[in-house]
Amino acid sequence: MTHSQYHILHSRGEVTFLDSVVREAGQRVLELIREGFEVMIKPDSSQVTTADLAVDQLLKDHVHKAYPQDGWLSEESPDDRQRLKKTRVWILDPIDGTRNFISQIPQYAISMALVEDEEPVIGMIFNPATDEMFLAMKDDGAFFNEQPISGKSTSSERVTCLANLSNNQRRRLQELAPTIEVQPFGSIACALALQAAGRADIMLNPGNQNEWDIAAGVLMIQEAGGIVHDRHGQPIRFNQPTPTTQGVIATRPDLTETVERLLDILDAT
């Protein structure tokens, strides 16, 4: 898809809507950074900020007003089980990478997707700190700041793998797969977007994941020509009764055997 075709895509109602409201939410995040925000601890011991809650409320209000028949699933909203009866569901992580956000590390994102019949059809990942916008639409491609992305790595010498590993796991990979360069990440949405844009070759997270962390990123990988599946090689379905997946693995098609080898190493560690 060419740059001009991006604007044709952007003229579609839901894409224009999503771009507008996500950018508005991003501006609110930057305002709260300047004004100050509070940090709280959730029952599961994870952190949440008043910025997370503000983005959640802003986007939920917009969706309910524009698409009142659609379902809603967000990390920071009580789970409304009526979503399971809906064909269309909006899935949101208000700020993916909250710890980075709190620490003022500019690797966090608003990640939002529209899911139809358990598959993401529009995905948007926006980093307000860097003004980086990733957009994907099913069967219409993926884009970074309006430019098409294909997922081809710019490096041919070493394979870059985005993965959060223990020291022991990292040592084993360095011993058994010395050509793999492992880089940690603080936001899985950003990691998926960067892999889709060709800034990494593999994104490896075999642990359980929440749907809101990965819905937009899964579509981004697919539309950039990559392969994405769960820890067991199965397609990832969304708007499930329990909104978690058994890991997420993303890579270029030519590196599937490398990914299997890495997973075997990690399993044996």
CSV table of C-alpha atoms in Angstrom, one decimal:
chain,number,residue,atom,x,y,z
A,1,MET,CA,0.0,0.0,0.0
A,2,THR,CA,1.3,3.4,-1.0
A,3,HIS,CA,1.4,6.6,1.2
A,4,SER,CA,-1.6,7.9,-0.7
A,5,GLN,CA,-3.5,4.7,0.0
A,6,TYR,CA,-2.9,5.4,3.7
A,7,HIS,CA,-5.1,8.4,3.4
A,8,ILE,CA,-7.9,6.4,1.7
A,9,LEU,CA,-7.7,3.9,4.6
A,10,HIS,CA,-7.7,6.8,7.1
A,11,SER,CA,-11.0,8.1,5.6
A,12,ARG,CA,-12.8,5.1,7.0
A,13,GLY,CA,-15.0,5.9,9.9
A,14,GLU,CA,-13.5,3.8,12.7
A,15,VAL,CA,-9.9,4.6,11.7
A,16,THR,CA,-10.5,8.3,11.7
A,17,PHE,CA,-12.3,8.0,15.0
A,18,LEU,CA,-9.6,5.9,16.6
A,19,ASP,CA,-6.8,8.3,15.4
A,20,SER,CA,-8.7,11.3,16.8
A,21,VAL,CA,-9.5,9.9,20.2
A,22,VAL,CA,-6.1,8.2,20.8
A,23,ARG,CA,-4.3,11.4,20.0
A,24,GLU,CA,-6.6,13.3,22.3
A,25,ALA,CA,-5.8,10.7,25.0
A,26,GLY,CA,-2.1,11.1,24.3
A,27,GLN,CA,-2.3,14.8,24.8
A,28,ARG,CA,-4.0,14.2,28.1
A,29,VAL,CA,-1.1,12.0,29.2
A,30,LEU,CA,1.4,14.7,28.4
A,31,GLU,CA,-0.7,17.2,30.3
A,32,LEU,CA,-0.7,15.0,33.4
A,33,ILE,CA,3.0,14.5,33.2
A,34,ARG,CA,3.3,18.3,33.4
A,35,GLU,CA,0.6,18.7,36.0
A,36,GLY,CA,1.6,15.7,38.1
A,37,PHE,CA,-0.1,12.3,38.6
A,38,GLU,CA,-0.6,9.9,41.4
A,39,VAL,CA,0.6,6.3,41.6
A,40,MET,CA,-1.5,3.6,43.3
A,41,ILE,CA,-1.2,-0.1,43.9
A,42,LYS,CA,-3.9,-2.4,42.5
A,43,PRO,CA,-5.1,-5.6,44.3
A,44,ASP,CA,-2.7,-7.7,42.1
A,45,SER,CA,0.2,-5.5,43.4
A,46,SER,CA,0.7,-3.9,40.0
A,47,GLN,CA,1.0,-0.1,39.7
A,48,VAL,CA,-1.7,2.2,38.2
A,49,THR,CA,-1.6,5.9,37.8
A,50,THR,CA,-4.3,8.6,37.5
A,51,ALA,CA,-3.1,8.9,33.9
A,52,ASP,CA,-4.1,5.3,33.2
A,53,LEU,CA,-7.5,5.9,34.7
A,54,ALA,CA,-8.0,9.2,32.8
A,55,VAL,CA,-7.1,7.7,29.5
A,56,ASP,CA,-9.4,4.7,30.2
A,57,GLN,CA,-12.4,7.0,31.0
A,58,LEU,CA,-11.8,9.3,28.1
A,59,LEU,CA,-11.6,6.6,25.5
A,60,LYS,CA,-14.5,4.6,27.0
A,61,ASP,CA,-16.7,7.7,26.9
A,62,HIS,CA,-15.8,8.3,23.3
A,63,VAL,CA,-16.5,4.7,22.3
A,64,HIS,CA,-19.8,4.5,24.1
A,65,LYS,CA,-21.0,7.7,22.5
A,66,ALA,CA,-19.9,6.9,18.9
A,67,TYR,CA,-20.5,3.1,18.9
A,68,PRO,CA,-23.1,2.4,21.7
A,69,GLN,CA,-23.8,-1.2,20.5
A,70,ASP,CA,-20.1,-2.3,20.7
A,71,GLY,CA,-18.5,-4.1,23.6
A,72,TRP,CA,-15.7,-2.8,25.8
A,73,LEU,CA,-12.7,-4.5,27.4
A,74,SER,CA,-9.9,-2.5,29.2
A,75,GLU,CA,-7.3,-3.2,31.7
A,76,GLU,CA,-8.6,-0.4,33.9
A,77,SER,CA,-12.4,-1.0,33.6
A,78,PRO,CA,-14.5,-3.6,35.4
A,79,ASP,CA,-15.1,-6.5,32.9
A,80,ASP,CA,-18.5,-6.1,31.5
A,81,ARG,CA,-19.4,-9.7,30.4
A,82,GLN,CA,-22.0,-8.3,28.0
A,83,ARG,CA,-19.0,-8.0,25.6
A,84,LEU,CA,-19.2,-11.8,25.1
A,85,LYS,CA,-22.5,-11.3,23.3
A,86,LYS,CA,-21.1,-8.6,21.0
A,87,THR,CA,-19.7,-9.1,17.5
A,88,ARG,CA,-17.5,-6.0,17.9
A,89,VAL,CA,-15.5,-5.2,20.9
A,90,TRP,CA,-13.0,-2.4,21.6
A,91,ILE,CA,-9.9,-3.5,23.6
A,92,LEU,CA,-7.7,-1.0,25.4
A,93,ASP,CA,-4.6,-0.8,27.4
A,94,PRO,CA,-4.6,2.9,28.5
A,95,ILE,CA,-0.9,3.0,29.2
A,96,ASP,CA,1.1,-0.2,28.4
A,97,GLY,CA,4.4,0.2,30.1
A,98,THR,CA,3.2,1.9,33.3
A,99,ARG,CA,6.5,1.4,35.1
A,100,ASN,CA,8.3,3.1,32.2
A,101,PHE,CA,5.8,5.9,32.3
A,102,ILE,CA,6.2,6.4,36.1
A,103,SER,CA,10.0,6.4,35.7
A,104,GLN,CA,9.8,8.9,32.8
A,105,ILE,CA,11.3,6.4,30.3
A,106,PRO,CA,9.7,7.2,26.9
A,107,GLN,CA,8.8,3.7,26.0
A,108,TYR,CA,5.1,3.3,26.8
A,109,ALA,CA,2.0,3.4,24.6
A,110,ILE,CA,-1.8,3.7,24.4
A,111,SER,CA,-2.8,0.4,22.7
A,112,MET,CA,-6.3,0.1,21.3
A,113,ALA,CA,-7.9,-2.4,18.9
A,114,LEU,CA,-11.3,-3.1,17.4
A,115,VAL,CA,-12.0,-6.8,17.4
A,116,GLU,CA,-14.7,-8.4,15.2
A,117,ASP,CA,-15.6,-12.1,15.6
A,118,GLU,CA,-12.6,-12.7,17.9
A,119,GLU,CA,-10.1,-11.1,15.4
A,120,PRO,CA,-8.5,-7.6,15.5
A,121,VAL,CA,-9.5,-5.6,12.5
A,122,ILE,CA,-8.1,-2.2,13.5
A,123,GLY,CA,-5.1,-1.7,15.8
A,124,MET,CA,-3.4,1.5,16.9
A,125,ILE,CA,-0.3,1.9,19.1
A,126,PHE,CA,0.6,5.4,20.0
A,127,ASN,CA,3.6,6.6,22.1
A,128,PRO,CA,2.8,10.2,23.2
A,129,ALA,CA,6.3,10.7,24.5
A,130,THR,CA,7.9,10.2,21.0
A,131,ASP,CA,4.8,11.0,18.9
A,132,GLU,CA,5.1,7.6,17.2
A,133,MET,CA,1.9,6.3,15.7
A,134,PHE,CA,1.5,2.7,14.5
A,135,LEU,CA,-1.7,1.8,12.7
A,136,ALA,CA,-2.9,-1.5,11.1
A,137,MET,CA,-6.1,-2.5,9.5
A,138,LYS,CA,-7.0,-6.1,8.5
A,139,ASP,CA,-6.1,-6.8,4.9
A,140,ASP,CA,-5.0,-3.1,4.3
A,141,GLY,CA,-1.5,-3.0,5.7
A,142,ALA,CA,0.4,-1.6,8.6
A,143,PHE,CA,1.9,1.9,9.0
A,144,PHE,CA,4.3,3.9,11.1
A,145,ASN,CA,3.7,7.6,11.0
A,146,GLU,CA,1.7,7.2,7.8
A,147,GLN,CA,4.5,5.2,6.0
A,148,PRO,CA,4.0,1.5,5.2
A,149,ILE,CA,6.0,-1.0,7.2
A,150,SER,CA,6.8,-4.5,6.1
A,151,GLY,CA,8.6,-6.0,9.1
A,152,LYS,CA,11.9,-6.5,7.3
A,153,SER,CA,14.9,-6.2,9.6
A,154,THR,CA,17.5,-3.6,8.8
A,155,SER,CA,20.2,-5.8,10.2
A,156,SER,CA,21.6,-8.9,8.4
A,157,GLU,CA,24.4,-9.8,10.7
A,158,ARG,CA,22.7,-10.5,14.0
A,159,VAL,CA,19.2,-11.5,15.0
A,160,THR,CA,17.6,-9.1,17.5
A,161,CYS,CA,15.2,-10.7,19.9
A,162,LEU,CA,13.0,-8.6,22.2
A,163,ALA,CA,12.5,-10.6,25.4
A,164,ASN,CA,12.4,-10.1,29.1
A,165,LEU,CA,14.5,-13.0,30.5
A,166,SER,CA,16.1,-14.0,33.8
A,167,ASN,CA,19.9,-13.8,34.1
A,168,ASN,CA,20.1,-17.5,33.8
A,169,GLN,CA,18.0,-17.6,30.7
A,170,ARG,CA,20.0,-14.9,29.1
A,171,ARG,CA,23.3,-16.7,29.9
A,172,ARG,CA,22.0,-19.9,28.3
A,173,LEU,CA,20.9,-18.1,25.2
A,174,GLN,CA,24.2,-16.4,24.9
A,175,GLU,CA,26.0,-19.8,25.2
A,176,LEU,CA,23.7,-21.8,22.9
A,177,ALA,CA,22.6,-19.1,20.4
A,178,PRO,CA,25.5,-16.6,20.3
A,179,THR,CA,24.2,-14.9,17.1
A,180,ILE,CA,21.0,-13.8,19.0
A,181,GLU,CA,21.1,-10.4,20.6
A,182,VAL,CA,18.5,-10.2,23.4
A,183,GLN,CA,17.1,-6.9,24.3
A,184,PRO,CA,14.6,-6.3,27.2
A,185,PHE,CA,11.5,-4.2,26.8
A,186,GLY,CA,9.2,-2.3,29.1
A,187,SER,CA,6.1,-2.3,26.9
A,188,ILE,CA,4.8,-5.3,25.0
A,189,ALA,CA,2.7,-3.1,22.8
A,190,CYS,CA,5.8,-1.1,21.8
A,191,ALA,CA,7.8,-4.3,21.3
A,192,LEU,CA,5.2,-5.7,18.9
A,193,ALA,CA,5.1,-2.4,17.0
A,194,LEU,CA,8.8,-2.2,16.7
A,195,GLN,CA,9.1,-5.8,15.5
A,196,ALA,CA,6.4,-5.1,13.0
A,197,ALA,CA,8.4,-2.1,11.8
A,198,GLY,CA,11.5,-4.1,11.3
A,199,ARG,CA,13.5,-2.7,14.2
A,200,ALA,CA,13.7,-6.2,15.7
A,201,ASP,CA,13.6,-9.7,14.3
A,202,ILE,CA,11.8,-11.6,17.0
A,203,MET,CA,9.5,-10.7,19.9
A,204,LEU,CA,9.4,-13.4,22.5
A,205,ASN,CA,7.1,-13.5,25.5
A,206,PRO,CA,6.0,-17.1,26.3
A,207,GLY,CA,4.3,-16.2,29.6
A,208,ASN,CA,0.5,-15.5,29.9
A,209,GLN,CA,-0.5,-12.2,28.4
A,210,ASN,CA,-3.6,-10.1,28.7
A,211,GLU,CA,-5.6,-9.4,25.6
A,212,TRP,CA,-5.4,-5.6,26.0
A,213,ASP,CA,-1.6,-5.8,26.0
A,214,ILE,CA,-1.4,-7.5,22.6
A,215,ALA,CA,-4.6,-7.0,20.5
A,216,ALA,CA,-3.4,-4.1,18.5
A,217,GLY,CA,0.2,-5.5,18.2
A,218,VAL,CA,-1.0,-8.9,16.9
A,219,LEU,CA,-2.7,-7.2,14.0
A,220,MET,CA,0.3,-5.0,13.4
A,221,ILE,CA,2.6,-8.0,13.0
A,222,GLN,CA,0.2,-9.8,10.7
A,223,GLU,CA,-0.4,-6.8,8.5
A,224,ALA,CA,3.4,-6.1,8.3
A,225,GLY,CA,3.9,-9.6,6.9
A,226,GLY,CA,5.1,-11.3,10.1
A,227,ILE,CA,4.0,-14.4,11.9
A,228,VAL,CA,2.4,-14.2,15.3
A,229,HIS,CA,0.9,-17.0,17.5
A,230,ASP,CA,0.7,-18.1,21.1
A,231,ARG,CA,3.3,-20.2,23.0
A,232,HIS,CA,2.0,-23.4,21.5
A,233,GLY,CA,1.9,-22.1,17.9
A,234,GLN,CA,-1.8,-21.5,17.9
A,235,PRO,CA,-3.6,-18.5,16.5
A,236,ILE,CA,-4.6,-15.9,19.2
A,237,ARG,CA,-8.3,-15.3,19.6
A,238,PHE,CA,-9.7,-12.2,21.4
A,239,ASN,CA,-12.8,-11.3,23.4
A,240,GLN,CA,-12.5,-14.6,25.3
A,241,PRO,CA,-14.3,-15.3,28.6
A,242,THR,CA,-10.9,-15.2,30.4
A,243,PRO,CA,-9.1,-12.5,28.4
A,244,THR,CA,-5.6,-14.0,28.6
A,245,THR,CA,-3.4,-15.8,26.1
A,246,GLN,CA,-0.7,-18.4,26.5
A,247,GLY,CA,2.1,-16.2,25.5
A,248,VAL,CA,2.8,-14.3,22.3
A,249,ILE,CA,5.5,-15.0,19.8
A,250,ALA,CA,6.1,-12.7,16.8
A,251,THR,CA,8.8,-13.1,14.0
A,252,ARG,CA,9.6,-12.9,10.4
A,253,PRO,CA,8.6,-15.9,8.3
A,254,ASP,CA,12.3,-16.9,7.7
A,255,LEU,CA,13.0,-17.1,11.4
A,256,THR,CA,10.4,-19.7,12.5
A,257,GLU,CA,13.0,-22.4,13.1
A,258,THR,CA,15.2,-20.0,15.1
A,259,VAL,CA,12.2,-19.2,17.3
A,260,GLU,CA,11.6,-22.8,17.9
A,261,ARG,CA,15.2,-23.3,18.9
A,262,LEU,CA,15.0,-20.3,21.3
A,263,LEU,CA,11.9,-21.7,22.9
A,264,ASP,CA,13.5,-25.1,23.3
A,265,ILE,CA,16.5,-23.5,25.1
A,266,LEU,CA,14.2,-21.5,27.4
A,267,ASP,CA,12.2,-24.6,28.2
A,268,ALA,CA,15.3,-26.5,29.2
A,269,THR,CA,16.6,-23.6,31.4
